[in-house]
Coordinates of C-alpha atoms and ligand atoms in Angstrom, one line a residue:
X1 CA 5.9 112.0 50.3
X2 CA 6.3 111.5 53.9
X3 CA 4.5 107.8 55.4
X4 CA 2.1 108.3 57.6
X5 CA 3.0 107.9 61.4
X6 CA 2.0 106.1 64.4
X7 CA 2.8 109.3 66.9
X8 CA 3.4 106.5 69.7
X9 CA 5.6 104.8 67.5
X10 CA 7.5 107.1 65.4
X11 CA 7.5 104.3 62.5
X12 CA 4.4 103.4 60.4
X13 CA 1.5 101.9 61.1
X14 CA 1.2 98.2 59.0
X15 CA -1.1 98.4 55.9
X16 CA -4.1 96.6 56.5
X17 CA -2.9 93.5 54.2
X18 CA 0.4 93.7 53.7
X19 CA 2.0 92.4 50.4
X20 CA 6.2 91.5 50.7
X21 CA 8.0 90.3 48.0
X22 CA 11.3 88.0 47.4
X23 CA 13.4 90.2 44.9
X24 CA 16.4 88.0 44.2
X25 CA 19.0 88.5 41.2
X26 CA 19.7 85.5 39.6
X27 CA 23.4 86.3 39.5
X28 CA 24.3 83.1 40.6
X29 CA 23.3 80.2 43.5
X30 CA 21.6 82.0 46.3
X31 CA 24.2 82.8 49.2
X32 CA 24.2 82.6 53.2
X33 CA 24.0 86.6 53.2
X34 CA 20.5 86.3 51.6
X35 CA 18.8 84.2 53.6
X36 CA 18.9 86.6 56.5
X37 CA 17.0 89.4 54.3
X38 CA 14.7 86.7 52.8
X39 CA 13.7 84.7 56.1
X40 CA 13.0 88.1 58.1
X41 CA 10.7 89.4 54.2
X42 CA 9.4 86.2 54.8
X43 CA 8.8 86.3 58.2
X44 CA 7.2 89.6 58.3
X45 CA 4.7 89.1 56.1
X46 CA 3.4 85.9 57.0
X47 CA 3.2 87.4 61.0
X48 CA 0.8 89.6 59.3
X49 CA -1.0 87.1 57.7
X50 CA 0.1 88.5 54.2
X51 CA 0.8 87.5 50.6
X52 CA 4.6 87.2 49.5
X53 CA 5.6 88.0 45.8
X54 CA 8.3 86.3 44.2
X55 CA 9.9 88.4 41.2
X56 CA 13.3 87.6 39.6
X57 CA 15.1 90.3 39.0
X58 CA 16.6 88.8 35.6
X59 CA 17.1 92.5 33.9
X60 CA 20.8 92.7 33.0
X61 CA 20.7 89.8 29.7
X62 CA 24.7 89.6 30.5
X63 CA 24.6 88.5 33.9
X64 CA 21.1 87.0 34.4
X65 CA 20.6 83.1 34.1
X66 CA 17.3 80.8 34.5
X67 CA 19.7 78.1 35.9
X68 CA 20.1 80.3 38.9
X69 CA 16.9 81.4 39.1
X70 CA 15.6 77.8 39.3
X71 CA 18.2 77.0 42.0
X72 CA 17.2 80.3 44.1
X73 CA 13.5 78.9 43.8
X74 CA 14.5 75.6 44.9
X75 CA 16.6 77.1 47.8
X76 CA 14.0 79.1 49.0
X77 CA 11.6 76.3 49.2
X78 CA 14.5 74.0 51.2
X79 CA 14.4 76.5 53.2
X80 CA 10.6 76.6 54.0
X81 CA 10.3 80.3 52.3
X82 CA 7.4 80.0 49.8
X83 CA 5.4 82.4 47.9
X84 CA 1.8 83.2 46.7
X85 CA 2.3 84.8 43.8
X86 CA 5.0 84.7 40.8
X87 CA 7.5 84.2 40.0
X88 CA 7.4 87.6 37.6
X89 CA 10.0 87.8 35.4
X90 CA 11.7 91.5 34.9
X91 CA 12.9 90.2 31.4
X92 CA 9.6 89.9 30.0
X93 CA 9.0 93.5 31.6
X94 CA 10.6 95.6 29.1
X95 CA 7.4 97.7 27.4
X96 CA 6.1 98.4 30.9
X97 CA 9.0 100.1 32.0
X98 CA 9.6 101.7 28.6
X99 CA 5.4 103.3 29.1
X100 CA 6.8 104.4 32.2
X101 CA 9.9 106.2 31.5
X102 CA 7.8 107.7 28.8
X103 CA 5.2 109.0 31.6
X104 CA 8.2 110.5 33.4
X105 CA 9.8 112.1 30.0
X106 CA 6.0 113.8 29.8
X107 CA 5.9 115.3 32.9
X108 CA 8.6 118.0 32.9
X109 CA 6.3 121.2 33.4
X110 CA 3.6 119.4 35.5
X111 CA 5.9 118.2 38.1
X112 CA 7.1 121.7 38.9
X113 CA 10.7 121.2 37.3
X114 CA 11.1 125.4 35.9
X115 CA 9.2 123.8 32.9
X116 CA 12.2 121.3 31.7
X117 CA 11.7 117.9 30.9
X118 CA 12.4 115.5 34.1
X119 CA 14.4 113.0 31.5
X120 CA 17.2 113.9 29.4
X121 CA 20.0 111.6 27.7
X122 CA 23.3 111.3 29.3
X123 CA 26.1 110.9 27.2
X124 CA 29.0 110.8 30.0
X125 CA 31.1 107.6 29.8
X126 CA 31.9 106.2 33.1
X127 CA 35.7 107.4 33.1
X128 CA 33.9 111.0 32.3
X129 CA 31.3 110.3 35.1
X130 CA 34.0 109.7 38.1
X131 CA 36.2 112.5 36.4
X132 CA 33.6 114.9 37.1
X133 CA 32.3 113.5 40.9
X134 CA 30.6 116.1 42.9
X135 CA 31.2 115.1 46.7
X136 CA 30.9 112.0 47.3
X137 CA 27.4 110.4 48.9
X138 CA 27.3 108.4 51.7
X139 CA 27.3 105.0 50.4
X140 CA 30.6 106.0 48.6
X141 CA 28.6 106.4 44.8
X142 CA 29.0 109.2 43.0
X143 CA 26.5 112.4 42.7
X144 CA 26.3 113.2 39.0
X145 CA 27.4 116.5 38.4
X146 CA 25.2 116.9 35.7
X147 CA 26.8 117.5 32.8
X148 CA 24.3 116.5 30.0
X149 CA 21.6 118.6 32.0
X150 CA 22.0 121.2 29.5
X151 CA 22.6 120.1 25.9
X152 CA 20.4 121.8 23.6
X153 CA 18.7 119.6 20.9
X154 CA 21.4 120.1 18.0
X155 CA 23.8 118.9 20.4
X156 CA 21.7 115.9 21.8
X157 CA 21.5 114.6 18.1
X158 CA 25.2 115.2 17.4
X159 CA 26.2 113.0 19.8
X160 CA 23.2 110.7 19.5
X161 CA 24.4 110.0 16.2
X162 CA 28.4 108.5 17.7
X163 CA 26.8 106.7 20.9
X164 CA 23.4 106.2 22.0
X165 CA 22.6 107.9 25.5
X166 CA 21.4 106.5 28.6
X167 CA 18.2 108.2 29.7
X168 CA 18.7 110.7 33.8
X169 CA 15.6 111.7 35.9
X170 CA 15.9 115.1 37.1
X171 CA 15.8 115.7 40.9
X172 CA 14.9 119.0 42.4
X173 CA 17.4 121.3 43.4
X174 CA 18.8 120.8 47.0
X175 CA 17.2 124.1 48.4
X176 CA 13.7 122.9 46.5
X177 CA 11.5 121.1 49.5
X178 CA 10.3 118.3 46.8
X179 CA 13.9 116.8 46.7
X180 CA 13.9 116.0 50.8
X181 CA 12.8 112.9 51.0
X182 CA 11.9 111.2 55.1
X183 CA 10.5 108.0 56.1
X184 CA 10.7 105.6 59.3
X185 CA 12.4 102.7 58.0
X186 CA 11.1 99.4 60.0
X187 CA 14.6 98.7 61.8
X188 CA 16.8 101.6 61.4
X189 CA 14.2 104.2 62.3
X190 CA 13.9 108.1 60.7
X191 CA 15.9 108.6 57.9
X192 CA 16.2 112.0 55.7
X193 CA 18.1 112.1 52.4
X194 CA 18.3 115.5 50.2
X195 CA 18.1 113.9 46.7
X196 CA 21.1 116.4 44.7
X197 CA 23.4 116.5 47.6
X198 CA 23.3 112.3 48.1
X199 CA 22.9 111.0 44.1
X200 CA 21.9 114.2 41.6
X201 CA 19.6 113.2 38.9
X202 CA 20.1 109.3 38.6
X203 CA 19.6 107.0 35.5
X204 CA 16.4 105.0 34.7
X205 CA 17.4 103.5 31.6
X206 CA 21.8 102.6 30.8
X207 CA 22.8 103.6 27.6
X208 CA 22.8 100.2 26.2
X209 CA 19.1 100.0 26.7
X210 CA 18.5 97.9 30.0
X211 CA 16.1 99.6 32.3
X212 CA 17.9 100.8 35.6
X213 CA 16.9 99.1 38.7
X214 CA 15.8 101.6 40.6
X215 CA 13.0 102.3 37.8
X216 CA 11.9 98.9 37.1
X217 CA 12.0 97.7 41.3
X218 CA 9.2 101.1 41.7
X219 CA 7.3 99.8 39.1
X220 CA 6.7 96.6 39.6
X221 CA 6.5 97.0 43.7
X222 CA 3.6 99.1 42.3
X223 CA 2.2 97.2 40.0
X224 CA 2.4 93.7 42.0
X225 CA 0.9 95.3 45.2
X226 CA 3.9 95.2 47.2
X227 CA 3.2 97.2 50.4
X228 CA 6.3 96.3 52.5
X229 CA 9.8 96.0 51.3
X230 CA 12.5 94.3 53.3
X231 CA 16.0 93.9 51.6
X232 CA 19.6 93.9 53.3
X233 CA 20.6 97.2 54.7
X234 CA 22.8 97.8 51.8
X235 CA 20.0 99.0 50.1
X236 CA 18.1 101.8 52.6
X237 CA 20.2 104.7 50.4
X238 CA 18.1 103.4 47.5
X239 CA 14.6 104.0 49.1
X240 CA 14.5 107.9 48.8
X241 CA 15.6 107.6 45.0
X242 CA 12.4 104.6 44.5
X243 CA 9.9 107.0 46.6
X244 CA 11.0 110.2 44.5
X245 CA 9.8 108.2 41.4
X246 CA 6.4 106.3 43.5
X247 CA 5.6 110.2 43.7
X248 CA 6.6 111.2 40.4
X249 CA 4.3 108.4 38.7
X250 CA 1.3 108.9 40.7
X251 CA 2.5 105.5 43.0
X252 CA 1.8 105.5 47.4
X253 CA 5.1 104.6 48.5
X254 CA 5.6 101.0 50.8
X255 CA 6.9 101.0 53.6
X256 CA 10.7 100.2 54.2
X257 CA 12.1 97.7 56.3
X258 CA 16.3 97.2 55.5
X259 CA 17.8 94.2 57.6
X260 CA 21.5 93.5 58.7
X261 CA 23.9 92.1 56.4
X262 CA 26.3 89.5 57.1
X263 CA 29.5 89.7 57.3
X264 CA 33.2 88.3 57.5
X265 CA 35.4 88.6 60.9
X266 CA 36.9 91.7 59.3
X267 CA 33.4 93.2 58.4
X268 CA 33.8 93.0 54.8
X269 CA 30.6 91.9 53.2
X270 CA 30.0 88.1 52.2
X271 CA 30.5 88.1 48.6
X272 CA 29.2 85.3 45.8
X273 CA 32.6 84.5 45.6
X274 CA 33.2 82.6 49.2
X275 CA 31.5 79.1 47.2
X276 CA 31.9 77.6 51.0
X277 CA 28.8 79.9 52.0
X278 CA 26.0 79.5 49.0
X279 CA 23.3 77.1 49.7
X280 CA 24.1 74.4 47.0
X281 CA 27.8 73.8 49.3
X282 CA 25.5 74.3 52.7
X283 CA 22.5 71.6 51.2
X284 CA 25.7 69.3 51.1
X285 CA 25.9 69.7 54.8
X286 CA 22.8 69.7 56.2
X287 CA 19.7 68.1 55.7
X288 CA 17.4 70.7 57.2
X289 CA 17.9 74.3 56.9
X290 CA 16.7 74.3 61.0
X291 CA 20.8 74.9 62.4
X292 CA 21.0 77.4 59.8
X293 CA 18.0 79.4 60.5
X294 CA 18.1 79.3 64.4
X295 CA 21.7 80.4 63.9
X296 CA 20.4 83.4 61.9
X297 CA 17.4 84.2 64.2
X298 CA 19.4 83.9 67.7
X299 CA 21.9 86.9 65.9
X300 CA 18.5 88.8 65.2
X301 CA 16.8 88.3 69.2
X302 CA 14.6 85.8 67.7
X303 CA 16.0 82.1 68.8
X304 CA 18.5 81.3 71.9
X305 CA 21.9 80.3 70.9
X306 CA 22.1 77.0 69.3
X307 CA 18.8 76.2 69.2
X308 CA 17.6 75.0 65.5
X309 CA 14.2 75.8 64.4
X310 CA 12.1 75.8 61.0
X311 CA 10.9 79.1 59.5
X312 CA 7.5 78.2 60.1
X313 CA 8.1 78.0 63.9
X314 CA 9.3 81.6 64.0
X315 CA 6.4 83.0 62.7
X316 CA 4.8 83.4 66.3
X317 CA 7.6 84.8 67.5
X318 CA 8.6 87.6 64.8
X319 CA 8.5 91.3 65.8
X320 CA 10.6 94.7 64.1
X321 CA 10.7 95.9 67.1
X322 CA 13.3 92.5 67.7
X323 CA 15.0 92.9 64.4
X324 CA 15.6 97.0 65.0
X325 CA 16.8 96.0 68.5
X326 CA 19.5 93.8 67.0
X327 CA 20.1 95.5 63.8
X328 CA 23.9 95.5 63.9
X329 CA 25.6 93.5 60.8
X330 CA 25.6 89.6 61.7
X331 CA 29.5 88.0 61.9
X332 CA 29.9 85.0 59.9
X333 CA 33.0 84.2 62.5
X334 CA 34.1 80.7 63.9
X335 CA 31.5 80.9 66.2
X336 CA 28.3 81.3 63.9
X337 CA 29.9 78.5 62.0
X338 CA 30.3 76.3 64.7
X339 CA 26.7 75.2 64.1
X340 CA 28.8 73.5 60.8
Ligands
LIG1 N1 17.5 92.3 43.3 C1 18.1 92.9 44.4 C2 19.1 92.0 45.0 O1 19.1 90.8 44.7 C3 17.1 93.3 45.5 C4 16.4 94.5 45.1 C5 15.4 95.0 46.1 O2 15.1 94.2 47.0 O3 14.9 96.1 46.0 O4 20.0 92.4 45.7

């Protein structure tokens, strides 16, 4: 399960050709506190000469639109992000995820789970599932206490027949060896998670049908090629869930690279709701993206102060080893805006 290491290194070596992708959610216009995770995807790949993927990450019907996807398209090429392959819709993705939480229903005995199934429907509400908490995980979710692991058949249909169930994946027990899960993330460095003690068995498909995300991003990182994945930070507790399942359906795992976030004064995360900080109010204001950028890049070690640059003309000077020596969370303060 482990990546391979570099022993000088202590973090990966690069896949011969590496494959990134854009992953955005088209929950509305595209927001200052992406760009930073999409220029440094961006800028990753293309130092290696790579191919970028764009796939819209359109799963949830409710809050999914193709307005907003269009615009995220059309703000990534303003800002001189482009792609090589896509854009893949999730939407239109539903019968291969459904094949593969099949697979993984399959596979109890095979994948050394004391001969039980590694899916079984969850009936907990989610007043039931915070009611019943384990300790808490590090990124403040809950660990399911795993209260449906049990139910024998008759009960299974007797509550299948009031409300329909969401589907769990098993994880091992937190003494078993196959729930430890390591890798060298790209700017944060060596991280180990034990699978029960951080998230218990987790869903891969909600109870009103919708495949999870953390089934449907493993997936389709597999099936598209994807051999590096670079998101914001808030994401690197997510990889050891996404590499349990890579192993689980016979998929090598990518390797990880989580960036900084940006943030307010305060260090609360930028949210879609600050309108003053999404790319349709920042267009209005500039007619390049260069202030912009070079005020992300001289945050990340990659530009000096004040100077404004295109993405193209950071390629040359893109490393990790910059990014994970400036991997604190960016400030969106007066003085980042001052480039306004
Ligand atoms: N769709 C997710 C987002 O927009 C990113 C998922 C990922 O990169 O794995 O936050």
């Amino acid at each position: 399960m482990n990546i391979a290491h570099d022993t000088n290194t202590a973090c990966p070596t690069a896949p011969k050709r590496v494959v990134g992708r854009f992953a955005p959610t088209p929950s509305g216009r595209m927001h200052l506190g992406n760009v930073a995770s999409c220029l440094l995807a961006w800028l990753s790949v293309r130092s290696a000469g790579g191919r970028m993927v764009l796939r819209i990450e359109d799963l949830d019907p409710r809050a999914q639109s193709r307005e907003a996807a269009r615009l995220i398209m059309d703000d990534l090429r303003w800002l001189g992000l482009d792609w090589d392959e896509g854009p893949f819709w999730q939407s239109e993705r539903a019968e291969i995820y459904a094949a593969a939480i099949d697979r993984l229903g399959g596979s109890g005995i095979e994948a050394g789970s004391r001969g039980l199934r590694l899916t079984y429907p969850c009936f907990c509400t989610r007043s039931e599932l915070h009611a019943a908490t384990a300790p808490h995980a590090s990124d403040g979710t809950y660990v399911y206490a795993g209260t449906c692991r049990g139910l024998s058949p008759d009960e299974v249909a007797a509550r299948a027949a009031v409300r329909p169930p969401a589907t769990r994946l098993r994880v091992p027990e937190a003494d078993d060896p196959a729930g430890v899960i390591g890798f060298c993330d790209l700017a944060y460095g060596e991280q180990r998670e034990v699978l029960a003690c951080e998230c218990g068995d987790f869903l891969v498909r909600r109870s009103d049908g919708v495949v999870a995300y953390q089934l449907a991003v493993v997936v389709d990182d597999a099936e598209m090629g994807v051999t590096q994945v670079v998101r914001g930070r808030d994401l690197l507790g997510s990889a050891p869930r996404q590499m349990y399942l890579q192993s689980l359906l016979g998929y090598g795992n990518p390797e990880y690279g989580h960036v900084p976030l940006l943030v307010a004064s305060d260090g609360r995360r930028l949210s879609k709701r600050e309108r003053d900080l999404d790319l349709g109010t920042l267009r209005e204001r500039f007619e390049t993206p260069s202030a912009l950028i070079g005020a992300i890049a001289s945050r990340l070690g990659l530009a000096e102060a004040g100077e404004t640059l295109t993405a193209d003309a950071l390629v040359p000077r893109f490393s990790w080893k910059m990014v994970a020596n400036h991997r604190e969370d960016i400030v969106v303060d007066e003085d980042f805006l001052s480039f306004v």
